[in-house]
Short mmCIF file of C-alpha atoms and ligand atoms in Angstrom, two decimals:
data_model
loop_
_atom_site.label_atom_id
_atom_site.label_comp_id
_atom_site.label_asym_id
_atom_site.label_seq_id
_atom_site.Cartn_x
_atom_site.Cartn_y
_atom_site.Cartn_z
CA MET J 68 242.87 151.63 -101.94
CA GLN J 69 243.42 147.84 -101.06
CA SER J 70 239.29 147.52 -100.78
CA ILE J 71 239.35 149.01 -104.25
CA ASP J 72 241.34 146.47 -105.27
CA LYS J 73 239.74 143.92 -103.77
CA ALA J 74 236.14 144.99 -104.30
CA VAL J 75 237.22 144.34 -107.74
CA GLU J 76 238.21 140.85 -107.36
CA ILE J 77 235.15 140.24 -106.17
CA LEU J 78 233.34 141.82 -109.50
CA ARG J 79 235.28 139.67 -110.92
CA GLN J 80 234.51 136.65 -109.36
CA GLY J 81 230.94 137.60 -109.81
CA GLY J 82 230.52 137.58 -106.55
CA LEU J 83 227.99 140.94 -104.63
CA VAL J 84 229.71 144.07 -103.26
CA ALA J 85 227.96 146.30 -101.76
CA ILE J 86 229.25 150.08 -102.85
CA PRO J 87 228.34 153.51 -101.32
CA THR J 88 226.76 156.41 -103.75
CA GLU J 89 226.10 159.74 -103.28
CA THR J 90 222.29 158.55 -103.03
CA VAL J 91 222.27 155.48 -100.93
CA TYR J 92 224.29 152.27 -101.06
CA GLY J 93 223.87 149.90 -104.15
CA LEU J 94 224.37 145.84 -104.17
CA GLY J 95 227.13 145.51 -106.64
CA ALA J 96 227.32 142.87 -109.42
CA ASP J 97 229.63 142.61 -113.12
CA ALA J 98 226.29 143.53 -115.16
CA SER J 99 227.89 141.09 -118.25
CA ASN J 100 227.99 138.30 -115.76
CA GLU J 101 224.43 136.37 -115.67
CA VAL J 102 225.63 134.33 -112.65
CA ALA J 103 227.12 137.37 -110.48
CA LEU J 104 223.62 139.42 -111.69
CA ARG J 105 221.04 136.51 -110.03
CA LYS J 106 223.24 136.84 -106.86
CA ILE J 107 221.60 140.19 -106.29
CA PHE J 108 217.86 138.43 -107.10
CA SER J 109 218.38 136.39 -104.22
CA ALA J 110 220.16 138.23 -102.42
CA LYS J 111 217.53 140.78 -102.32
CA GLN J 112 214.95 138.98 -102.24
CA ARG J 113 213.38 139.74 -105.58
CA PRO J 114 211.04 139.43 -107.92
CA ILE J 115 213.86 139.03 -111.41
CA ASP J 116 211.55 140.19 -113.65
CA HIS J 117 212.21 143.85 -112.09
CA PRO J 118 215.31 145.83 -113.98
CA LEU J 119 218.11 146.98 -112.50
CA ILE J 120 220.24 149.98 -112.71
CA VAL J 121 223.97 149.65 -115.24
CA HIS J 122 226.78 152.04 -112.99
CA ILE J 123 229.28 153.25 -115.67
CA ALA J 124 232.39 155.15 -115.09
CA ASP J 125 231.81 158.03 -117.46
CA PHE J 126 229.63 159.37 -120.06
CA SER J 127 232.22 157.30 -122.61
CA GLN J 128 230.93 153.67 -121.64
CA LEU J 129 227.55 154.75 -122.16
CA GLN J 130 227.42 153.38 -125.79
CA ASP J 131 228.50 149.37 -124.33
CA TRP J 132 225.07 149.40 -122.79
CA ALA J 133 222.47 151.57 -124.96
CA VAL J 134 221.82 152.56 -128.41
CA GLU J 135 219.30 155.83 -129.56
CA ILE J 136 221.62 157.79 -127.49
CA SER J 137 219.12 161.03 -128.17
CA ASP J 138 220.72 164.13 -128.20
CA SER J 139 218.40 165.47 -124.18
CA ALA J 140 219.93 162.03 -123.29
CA SER J 141 223.51 163.80 -123.67
CA SER J 142 222.66 166.51 -122.43
CA LEU J 143 220.98 165.44 -119.31
CA ALA J 144 224.77 163.33 -118.86
CA GLN J 145 226.85 166.26 -120.16
CA ALA J 146 224.87 168.00 -117.14
CA PHE J 147 224.19 166.15 -114.33
CA TRP J 148 226.62 162.81 -114.69
CA PRO J 149 228.29 162.26 -112.55
CA GLY J 150 225.24 162.81 -110.13
CA PRO J 151 221.72 160.80 -109.16
CA LEU J 152 220.16 160.69 -112.35
CA THR J 153 219.90 157.49 -113.94
CA LEU J 154 218.68 157.74 -117.96
CA ILE J 155 216.49 155.45 -119.01
CA LEU J 156 217.21 154.40 -122.88
CA LYS J 157 216.55 151.74 -125.54
CA LYS J 158 218.93 149.16 -124.50
CA ALA J 159 222.07 147.79 -126.66
CA PRO J 160 221.38 144.00 -127.90
CA ASN J 161 224.19 141.80 -125.63
CA VAL J 162 222.79 143.89 -122.45
CA SER J 163 221.18 140.65 -120.82
CA ASP J 164 217.90 140.33 -120.15
CA LEU J 165 218.31 139.90 -116.02
CA VAL J 166 219.50 143.32 -116.21
CA THR J 167 216.19 144.79 -118.58
CA GLY J 168 214.09 142.64 -116.60
CA ASN J 169 212.95 141.50 -120.22
CA GLN J 170 211.76 145.01 -121.49
CA ALA J 171 213.40 147.05 -124.17
CA THR J 172 215.19 149.48 -121.94
CA ILE J 173 217.72 149.93 -120.04
CA GLY J 174 218.01 152.49 -116.88
CA ILE J 175 221.47 153.42 -116.44
CA ARG J 176 224.27 156.59 -114.32
CA VAL J 177 227.10 158.01 -113.59
CA PRO J 178 227.29 158.07 -109.81
CA ARG J 179 229.58 160.92 -107.98
CA HIS J 180 230.26 159.08 -104.97
CA PRO J 181 234.46 159.06 -104.96
CA VAL J 182 234.19 154.95 -104.18
CA ALA J 183 232.00 154.30 -106.35
CA LEU J 184 234.16 156.27 -109.25
CA ALA J 185 237.56 154.69 -108.20
CA VAL J 186 235.71 150.83 -107.56
CA LEU J 187 233.93 151.60 -111.38
CA LYS J 188 237.42 153.24 -113.50
CA ALA J 189 239.33 150.17 -112.07
CA PHE J 190 236.52 147.84 -112.78
CA GLY J 191 236.10 148.93 -116.28
CA GLY J 192 233.54 147.30 -117.06
CA GLY J 193 229.28 148.36 -115.80
CA ILE J 194 228.66 147.97 -112.18
CA ALA J 195 224.34 146.40 -112.14
CA ALA J 196 223.56 148.23 -108.53
CA PRO J 197 220.10 148.09 -107.00
CA SER J 198 219.93 149.54 -103.56
CA ALA J 199 221.37 146.98 -101.20
CA ASN J 200 218.02 146.65 -99.13
CA ARG J 201 216.27 143.83 -98.82
CA PHE J 202 212.90 144.46 -101.25
CA GLY J 203 210.42 146.35 -100.37
CA ARG J 204 212.96 147.64 -97.75
CA ILE J 205 214.45 150.95 -96.89
CA SER J 206 217.34 152.29 -98.40
CA PRO J 207 220.71 152.21 -96.63
CA THR J 208 222.08 155.48 -96.38
CA THR J 209 225.31 154.03 -94.02
CA ALA J 210 227.53 150.89 -94.03
CA ALA J 211 226.12 149.63 -91.56
CA ALA J 212 222.02 149.37 -92.69
CA VAL J 213 223.51 147.37 -95.45
CA HIS J 214 224.65 145.20 -92.35
CA GLU J 215 221.65 144.81 -91.50
CA GLU J 216 219.98 144.45 -94.56
CA LEU J 217 221.71 142.04 -96.91
CA GLY J 218 224.82 141.09 -94.18
CA GLY J 219 226.31 137.42 -95.30
CA ALA J 220 224.67 137.61 -98.57
CA VAL J 221 227.25 139.92 -99.76
CA ASP J 222 230.58 139.15 -100.41
CA LEU J 223 232.41 142.78 -99.59
CA ILE J 224 230.79 145.97 -97.81
CA LEU J 225 232.59 149.47 -98.56
CA ASP J 226 232.50 151.82 -96.39
CA GLY J 227 232.22 155.39 -98.09
CA GLY J 228 230.29 157.17 -94.68
CA PRO J 229 226.81 158.25 -94.53
CA CYS J 230 225.83 159.23 -98.08
CA GLU J 231 225.52 162.57 -99.24
CA PHE J 232 221.67 162.71 -100.42
CA GLY J 233 219.78 159.72 -98.45
CA VAL J 234 217.54 159.17 -100.84
CA GLU J 235 217.83 157.47 -104.99
CA SER J 236 218.25 158.78 -107.61
CA THR J 237 215.49 160.93 -109.80
CA ILE J 238 214.80 158.62 -113.23
CA VAL J 239 213.98 160.00 -116.46
CA ASP J 240 212.44 158.14 -119.43
CA VAL J 241 215.01 159.76 -122.29
CA THR J 242 212.93 157.12 -125.13
CA GLY J 243 210.29 159.86 -126.85
CA ASP J 244 210.23 162.96 -126.89
CA ASN J 245 209.38 164.48 -124.48
CA PRO J 246 211.73 163.56 -121.47
CA VAL J 247 208.89 161.50 -118.25
CA ILE J 248 210.17 161.37 -114.69
CA LEU J 249 209.56 157.59 -113.75
CA ARG J 250 211.12 158.12 -110.16
CA PRO J 251 211.40 162.00 -107.99
CA GLY J 252 214.76 162.49 -106.65
CA MET J 253 216.86 165.49 -105.89
CA ILE J 254 217.34 166.51 -109.31
CA THR J 255 213.71 167.72 -110.01
CA ALA J 256 211.73 168.26 -113.35
CA ASN J 257 212.48 172.21 -113.35
CA GLN J 258 216.21 171.33 -113.21
CA ILE J 259 215.50 168.53 -116.20
CA LYS J 260 213.82 171.80 -118.63
CA VAL J 261 215.44 174.71 -117.80
CA VAL J 262 218.88 171.64 -119.03
CA LEU J 263 216.35 170.27 -122.17
CA LYS J 264 213.80 173.71 -122.63
CA LYS J 265 210.92 170.85 -123.28
CA PRO J 266 208.60 169.86 -121.61
CA VAL J 267 209.32 167.29 -118.91
CA MET J 268 206.04 164.76 -117.23
CA THR J 269 205.72 163.32 -114.61
CA LYS J 270 204.23 159.71 -114.97
CA GLN J 271 204.07 158.06 -111.38
CA GLN J 272 202.34 154.65 -112.49
CA ASN J 273 203.52 154.57 -115.56
CA ALA J 274 205.77 151.37 -115.71
CA PRO J 275 204.77 148.48 -113.13
CA ARG J 276 207.94 147.52 -113.43
CA VAL J 277 209.38 149.86 -112.20
CA SER J 278 209.29 148.64 -108.79
CA GLY J 279 209.88 151.87 -106.83
CA ALA J 280 206.39 152.91 -108.23
CA LEU J 281 204.96 149.38 -106.59
CA GLU J 282 202.75 150.66 -103.78
CA SER J 283 204.28 149.58 -100.41
CA HIS J 284 208.34 150.45 -101.59
CA TYR J 285 210.49 152.43 -99.17
CA ALA J 286 208.76 151.51 -96.60
CA PRO J 287 209.58 150.89 -92.59
CA MET J 288 207.17 147.52 -90.12
CA THR J 289 206.18 149.83 -88.24
CA LYS J 290 202.63 151.14 -89.32
CA THR J 291 203.56 154.77 -90.70
CA ILE J 292 200.74 157.28 -91.81
CA LEU J 293 200.91 160.74 -93.07
CA ILE J 294 198.89 163.11 -91.30
CA GLU J 295 198.63 166.67 -92.31
CA SER J 296 199.26 168.42 -88.92
CA ALA J 297 200.19 167.54 -85.95
CA GLU J 298 198.47 170.39 -83.99
CA ASP J 299 195.17 168.82 -84.88
CA PHE J 300 195.99 165.01 -85.14
CA LEU J 301 197.97 165.01 -81.33
CA PRO J 302 194.66 166.05 -79.53
CA LYS J 303 192.71 162.94 -80.65
CA ILE J 304 195.12 159.82 -80.32
CA SER J 305 194.28 157.04 -78.20
CA ALA J 306 196.58 155.35 -76.03
CA LEU J 307 195.95 152.67 -78.56
CA GLN J 308 198.46 154.10 -80.89
CA LEU J 309 200.42 154.77 -78.05
CA PRO J 310 204.13 154.85 -78.07
CA MET J 311 204.59 156.47 -80.57
CA ALA J 312 206.82 158.34 -83.11
CA LEU J 313 205.76 162.04 -83.76
CA LEU J 314 207.82 163.18 -87.07
CA SER J 315 207.37 167.27 -87.84
CA GLN J 316 209.21 170.28 -89.07
CA LYS J 317 207.92 172.39 -87.08
CA SER J 318 209.31 173.21 -83.50
CA LEU J 319 206.82 171.21 -81.03
CA VAL J 320 206.73 170.92 -77.59
CA ILE J 321 205.04 166.98 -76.42
CA THR J 322 205.07 165.74 -72.84
CA ASN J 323 204.04 162.77 -73.10
CA PRO J 324 206.61 160.38 -72.94
CA LYS J 325 205.39 158.08 -74.94
CA ILE J 326 206.12 160.41 -78.23
CA GLN J 327 209.28 160.13 -79.76
CA PHE J 328 208.94 163.49 -81.07
CA VAL J 329 211.36 164.30 -84.20
CA GLN J 330 211.93 167.97 -85.56
CA MET J 331 212.93 167.30 -89.06
CA SER J 332 214.68 170.15 -91.23
CA ASN J 333 213.70 173.16 -93.03
CA ASN J 334 216.11 172.58 -95.52
CA ALA J 335 214.34 169.40 -98.44
CA LYS J 336 218.40 168.31 -98.40
CA ASN J 337 219.18 168.35 -94.74
CA TYR J 338 215.36 166.32 -95.00
CA ALA J 339 216.29 163.56 -97.54
CA HIS J 340 220.08 163.52 -95.96
CA ASP J 341 217.97 162.72 -92.51
CA LEU J 342 214.88 160.73 -93.62
CA TYR J 343 215.58 157.04 -94.47
CA GLN J 344 218.16 156.19 -91.32
CA ILE J 345 215.58 157.69 -89.02
CA LEU J 346 212.79 155.57 -89.79
CA ARG J 347 215.36 152.27 -89.84
CA ASP J 348 215.87 153.50 -85.99
CA LEU J 349 212.18 154.47 -85.36
CA ASP J 350 211.80 150.37 -86.81
CA LYS J 351 213.69 148.77 -84.49
CA LYS J 352 211.51 150.40 -81.47
CA GLN J 353 208.17 148.70 -81.08
CA LEU J 354 206.31 151.92 -81.94
CA GLN J 355 202.15 151.21 -82.92
CA GLN J 356 203.14 153.57 -85.29
CA ILE J 357 205.36 156.83 -87.18
CA VAL J 358 203.43 159.63 -88.08
CA ILE J 359 204.84 161.81 -90.30
CA GLU J 360 203.49 165.30 -90.96
CA SER J 361 203.43 166.26 -94.69
CA VAL J 362 206.32 168.79 -96.13
CA PRO J 363 205.51 171.70 -98.24
CA HIS J 364 204.41 170.80 -102.45
CA GLU J 365 207.23 173.04 -103.72
CA ALA J 366 209.49 171.06 -106.44
CA GLU J 367 212.39 170.79 -104.52
CA TRP J 368 210.36 168.43 -101.52
CA ASP J 369 208.63 165.73 -104.78
CA ALA J 370 211.23 163.33 -103.69
CA ILE J 371 210.58 164.02 -99.99
CA ARG J 372 206.61 163.94 -100.28
CA ASP J 373 207.04 160.42 -103.05
CA ARG J 374 208.69 158.56 -100.31
CA LEU J 375 206.17 159.84 -97.97
CA GLN J 376 203.97 158.48 -99.60
CA ARG J 377 205.12 155.00 -100.31
CA ALA J 378 206.58 154.05 -96.53
CA SER J 379 202.63 155.11 -95.30
CA GLN J 380 201.09 153.24 -98.15
O1 TXA L 425 220.03 155.38 -106.67
C1 TXA L 425 219.49 154.62 -107.22
O2 TXA L 425 218.96 154.78 -108.28
C2 TXA L 425 220.45 153.64 -105.87
C3 TXA L 425 221.57 153.76 -106.13
C4 TXA L 425 222.12 152.52 -105.87
O3 TXA L 425 222.07 154.25 -107.80
N1 TXA L 425 219.74 152.36 -107.09
C5 TXA L 425 218.42 152.00 -107.04
O4 TXA L 425 218.38 150.81 -107.53
O5 TXA L 425 217.49 153.15 -106.05
P1 TXA L 425 217.12 150.39 -107.60
O6 TXA L 425 217.43 149.17 -108.18
O7 TXA L 425 216.63 149.85 -105.90
O8 TXA L 425 215.94 150.64 -108.42
C6 TXA L 425 216.51 151.07 -109.77
C7 TXA L 425 214.70 151.29 -110.18
C8 TXA L 425 213.84 150.61 -109.79
O9 TXA L 425 212.93 150.85 -109.60
C9 TXA L 425 213.44 149.61 -111.27
O10 TXA L 425 212.51 149.64 -111.32
C10 TXA L 425 214.34 151.08 -111.78
O11 TXA L 425 214.87 151.47 -111.75
N2 TXA L 425 214.65 150.85 -113.87
C11 TXA L 425 215.35 150.29 -114.11
N3 TXA L 425 215.45 149.56 -115.43
C12 TXA L 425 214.83 150.16 -116.01
C13 TXA L 425 213.74 151.13 -116.73
N4 TXA L 425 214.56 149.97 -118.08
N5 TXA L 425 212.78 151.04 -117.02
C14 TXA L 425 211.67 151.14 -116.41
N6 TXA L 425 211.93 151.60 -114.63
C15 TXA L 425 213.63 150.82 -115.39
MG1 MG L 426 215.48 150.08 -104.64
#
C-alpha cells in the first residue's frame, strides 16, 4: 500500500512511474501534465507525434477524455473493461496534443491489473502509459525487464509480477460506423463481433501514427526470422548462422549444441505470456539469429502472428 501512495505522490509531482498491467508494463505519467508527458517521450526516445494510451480507473471517467461515445464504444467497454482493450474515440477538447499526437482522437482503456487499478483509483485522474520499453524494442512483461529498458529514467517501478497476457492490448477504433482493429491483441475480432453484432474490420496499415504499426517494432536486437517448418529449415543451415535459437511448438530432438531449442506452448494464451520474456533472454546470448516457426492461422493466434511478423522485419 505504501508503494501505491508513493506512486501517486510521484505522479502528482509530474514524475514517471512504471506500472504493471495485465498486458505489459506501462510507463505512466499524469495525462493532464505536459511537463510529465514530455518525460515519457524522452525516457523512451519516442518520436513526439506518437500518441499515448490514457488509462482510467473506470468507465465513468471516460467522458473526461472522450466525446461522442457511441453505443458500440459503450458496449465494448461494458464487455471488456477492465481488460486488454483500448478504444479509439474522438478526444475531448481539453486533452493535450502530446497525448493524442495532434490527432483528433484518443486511445483509452481501463486496465485489469490490481496494482494498476489501485494506483488509478488513488490518483483519480488519467495516466498516460505507453509500454515501458525504449522506442522500437520489446515491451517489458516483468519489473526486471522495465529496469533493463529504462533504469534510471523512471522514478519508481512498481513490481506486480509477470504480466498475465504478455502482449499489448487490442486497439479498436470506434469512431466510425464499423469498428476497425488497429492492433490485434488477446481480445479477438470475433469476440468484438459477438458483442457488437457488426462486421469488424482489420486494418494493419491503417495509421502511420500507430507506432506499433511501424515496420520494425517489438523487435529483438538479434536478427530474427520466421520460418514455415523447422524440419525443412534445419538441414539447410550453415555454420555462419550459428549459434542460433529455434522456437517451435513441436517437440523436436536437436543434437547440435549450437542450436538452442525452445519448445513453445500450443496454447495461445501461454505462448503470448512467455514470448517477450523468451525473446528478451535470447537477445542477451550473442546469437547469430533467432528462428521462429510460424504459429497456427486461427484467429486466437492473430496477436501473436502480428508480433512475430514485426519482430522479424
Ligand atoms: O497494452 C497496452 O496497450 C500497453 C499497456 C501499458 O496499456 N500500452 C501500450 O502502449 O502498448 P504503446 O504506446 O506502446 O502502444 C500504444 C499504441 C501505439 O501504437 C499508439 O500509436 C496507439 O496505441 N495509439 C494511441 N492513441 C492513438 C490514437 N488516437 N489513434 C491511433 N492509435 C493510437
Ligand atoms: Mg509500445
